[in-house]
Amino acid sequence: MPCFRCGARQTDPVRGASPWKRGVRADRQVLICPGCQTARDWAGELDRCSACGSAVLVCRLGEVECRDCGHTRDAAPADLVHSGAPPGGSGDGDLSAEVAAALTRVLKKGPAV
Ligand SMILES: [Zn+2]
Ligand SMILES: [Zn+2]
C-alpha cells in the first residue's frame, strides 16, 4: 500500500518497527510514509477516534478500532467510500474534507441520487 499523501511505496522493510504509520482516512486503512510524517499536521487529515480523538486507528472488516482506547465504530459501507479520492492523488488536504462532506450528504439523504 502506498503512502496516502504522496503515493510513495514502502521500501524493503528493515527489521524491527516500520517507520511507516497506519491510519484510517474516510474509513479506509492508509499508510503514511516517514517523509509525510514530518509534514504539517498529517494526522489532521486522518479520521479521529470519536471517543478520545486519537488518529491511531485501524480499519477492519466493517469496523474502525482505536488503538489508544479501544473504541470501535462501524465503518461506512465500502460502496460509499469507493468513490473517494484515489490513493496518491493530488495530496491536497482539502480532499478529505470533500470526502467527509460527501459521506455526510449520502448518509443523511440515503442512496437516492
Ligand atoms: Zn508520503
Ligand atoms: Zn480512542
mmCIF file of C-alpha atoms and ligand atoms in Angstrom:
data_model
loop_
_atom_site.group_PDB
_atom_site.id
_atom_site.type_symbol
_atom_site.label_atom_id
_atom_site.label_comp_id
_atom_site.label_asym_id
_atom_site.label_seq_id
_atom_site.Cartn_x
_atom_site.Cartn_y
_atom_site.Cartn_z
ATOM 1 C CA MET A 1 0.000 0.000 0.000
ATOM 2 C CA PRO A 2 1.477 3.397 -0.947
ATOM 3 C CA CYS A 3 1.551 6.481 1.232
ATOM 4 C CA PHE A 4 -1.876 8.159 1.079
ATOM 5 C CA ARG A 5 -0.376 11.638 0.805
ATOM 6 C CA CYS A 6 2.484 11.323 -1.671
ATOM 7 C CA GLY A 7 1.979 7.849 -3.127
ATOM 8 C CA ALA A 8 5.443 6.653 -2.156
ATOM 9 C CA ARG A 9 5.871 2.919 -1.949
ATOM 10 C CA GLN A 10 7.057 1.248 1.181
ATOM 11 C CA THR A 11 10.600 0.098 0.550
ATOM 12 C CA ASP A 12 12.092 -3.155 1.727
ATOM 13 C CA PRO A 13 11.253 -3.324 5.405
ATOM 14 C CA VAL A 14 14.071 -3.029 7.861
ATOM 15 C CA ARG A 15 13.969 -5.416 10.748
ATOM 16 C CA GLY A 16 12.036 -4.077 13.661
ATOM 17 C CA ALA A 17 9.306 -1.498 13.728
ATOM 18 C CA SER A 18 8.466 0.142 10.435
ATOM 19 C CA PRO A 19 8.798 3.932 10.374
ATOM 20 C CA TRP A 20 5.558 3.990 8.391
ATOM 21 C CA LYS A 21 2.460 4.747 10.373
ATOM 22 C CA ARG A 22 -1.011 3.376 9.872
ATOM 23 C CA GLY A 23 -4.147 5.384 9.985
ATOM 24 C CA VAL A 24 -7.688 5.448 8.766
ATOM 25 C CA ARG A 25 -8.929 8.004 6.293
ATOM 26 C CA ALA A 26 -12.544 8.129 5.142
ATOM 27 C CA ASP A 27 -12.969 4.688 6.699
ATOM 28 C CA ARG A 28 -10.131 3.174 4.738
ATOM 29 C CA GLN A 29 -6.844 1.898 6.063
ATOM 30 C CA VAL A 30 -3.960 4.066 4.888
ATOM 31 C CA LEU A 31 -0.221 4.294 5.411
ATOM 32 C CA ILE A 32 1.844 7.419 5.986
ATOM 33 C CA CYS A 33 5.475 7.420 4.896
ATOM 34 C CA PRO A 34 8.233 8.787 7.169
ATOM 35 C CA GLY A 35 8.613 11.813 4.890
ATOM 36 C CA CYS A 36 4.998 12.851 5.177
ATOM 37 C CA GLN A 37 5.095 12.348 8.931
ATOM 38 C CA THR A 38 7.331 15.399 9.082
ATOM 39 C CA ALA A 39 4.842 17.434 7.083
ATOM 40 C CA ARG A 40 2.296 19.735 8.602
ATOM 41 C CA ASP A 41 -0.355 18.085 10.722
ATOM 42 C CA TRP A 42 -0.644 14.881 8.692
ATOM 43 C CA ALA A 43 -2.721 13.346 11.458
ATOM 44 C CA GLY A 44 -5.269 16.099 10.850
ATOM 45 C CA GLU A 45 -6.024 14.506 7.501
ATOM 46 C CA LEU A 46 -6.933 11.220 9.098
ATOM 47 C CA ASP A 47 -10.084 10.047 10.762
ATOM 48 C CA ARG A 48 -10.100 10.520 14.512
ATOM 49 C CA CYS A 49 -11.476 8.397 17.294
ATOM 50 C CA SER A 50 -14.797 9.870 18.344
ATOM 51 C CA ALA A 51 -14.110 8.898 21.939
ATOM 52 C CA CYS A 52 -10.558 10.091 22.577
ATOM 53 C CA GLY A 53 -9.582 11.981 19.412
ATOM 54 C CA SER A 54 -6.650 9.734 18.616
ATOM 55 C CA ALA A 55 -5.645 9.270 14.979
ATOM 56 C CA VAL A 56 -4.171 5.855 15.735
ATOM 57 C CA LEU A 57 -6.963 3.831 14.193
ATOM 58 C CA VAL A 58 -7.159 0.544 12.374
ATOM 59 C CA CYS A 59 -9.811 -0.370 9.850
ATOM 60 C CA ARG A 60 -11.022 -3.945 9.807
ATOM 61 C CA LEU A 61 -13.966 -5.652 8.212
ATOM 62 C CA GLY A 62 -16.656 -3.037 8.520
ATOM 63 C CA GLU A 63 -15.204 -1.626 11.698
ATOM 64 C CA VAL A 64 -12.784 1.098 12.757
ATOM 65 C CA GLU A 65 -10.992 0.500 16.031
ATOM 66 C CA CYS A 66 -8.999 2.985 18.098
ATOM 67 C CA ARG A 67 -5.656 1.580 19.165
ATOM 68 C CA ASP A 68 -5.444 4.008 22.044
ATOM 69 C CA CYS A 69 -8.721 3.497 23.867
ATOM 70 C CA GLY A 70 -10.240 0.516 22.072
ATOM 71 C CA HIS A 71 -13.337 2.387 20.965
ATOM 72 C CA THR A 72 -14.884 0.895 17.844
ATOM 73 C CA ARG A 73 -17.371 2.217 15.370
ATOM 74 C CA ASP A 74 -18.914 0.923 12.184
ATOM 75 C CA ALA A 75 -17.098 1.891 9.028
ATOM 76 C CA ALA A 76 -19.073 3.276 6.133
ATOM 77 C CA PRO A 77 -20.135 0.637 3.605
ATOM 78 C CA ALA A 78 -17.456 0.028 1.003
ATOM 79 C CA ASP A 79 -19.617 1.239 -1.867
ATOM 80 C CA LEU A 80 -19.893 4.638 -0.225
ATOM 81 C CA VAL A 81 -16.193 5.192 0.272
ATOM 82 C CA HIS A 82 -15.214 3.581 -3.002
ATOM 83 C CA SER A 83 -15.833 6.795 -4.905
ATOM 84 C CA GLY A 84 -13.450 8.622 -2.631
ATOM 85 C CA ALA A 85 -10.087 10.021 -3.573
ATOM 86 C CA PRO A 86 -7.745 7.720 -5.439
ATOM 87 C CA PRO A 87 -4.635 6.814 -3.471
ATOM 88 C CA GLY A 88 -1.740 9.113 -4.224
ATOM 89 C CA GLY A 89 -3.996 11.753 -5.722
ATOM 90 C CA SER A 90 -3.328 15.438 -5.519
ATOM 91 C CA GLY A 91 -2.190 15.101 -1.930
ATOM 92 C CA ASP A 92 -4.235 18.142 -1.079
ATOM 93 C CA GLY A 93 -5.717 18.242 2.398
ATOM 94 C CA ASP A 94 -8.997 19.613 1.099
ATOM 95 C CA LEU A 95 -9.776 16.234 -0.348
ATOM 96 C CA SER A 96 -10.526 14.637 2.999
ATOM 97 C CA ALA A 97 -12.967 17.403 3.823
ATOM 98 C CA GLU A 98 -14.650 16.895 0.487
ATOM 99 C CA VAL A 99 -14.957 13.179 1.056
ATOM 100 C CA ALA A 100 -16.286 13.731 4.542
ATOM 101 C CA ALA A 101 -18.857 16.191 3.264
ATOM 102 C CA ALA A 102 -19.905 13.801 0.524
ATOM 103 C CA LEU A 103 -20.229 10.977 3.006
ATOM 104 C CA THR A 104 -22.325 13.105 5.296
ATOM 105 C CA ARG A 105 -24.608 14.015 2.434
ATOM 106 C CA VAL A 106 -25.023 10.406 1.368
ATOM 107 C CA LEU A 107 -25.593 9.177 4.889
ATOM 108 C CA LYS A 108 -28.230 11.814 5.527
ATOM 109 C CA LYS A 109 -30.139 11.504 2.312
ATOM 110 C CA GLY A 110 -29.752 7.819 1.666
ATOM 111 C CA PRO A 111 -28.732 6.182 -1.597
ATOM 112 C CA ALA A 112 -31.184 8.159 -3.775
ATOM 113 C CA VAL A 113 -29.367 10.279 -6.309
HETATM 114 ZN ZN ZN B 1 4.238 10.193 1.864
HETATM 115 ZN ZN ZN B 2 -9.919 6.360 21.106
#
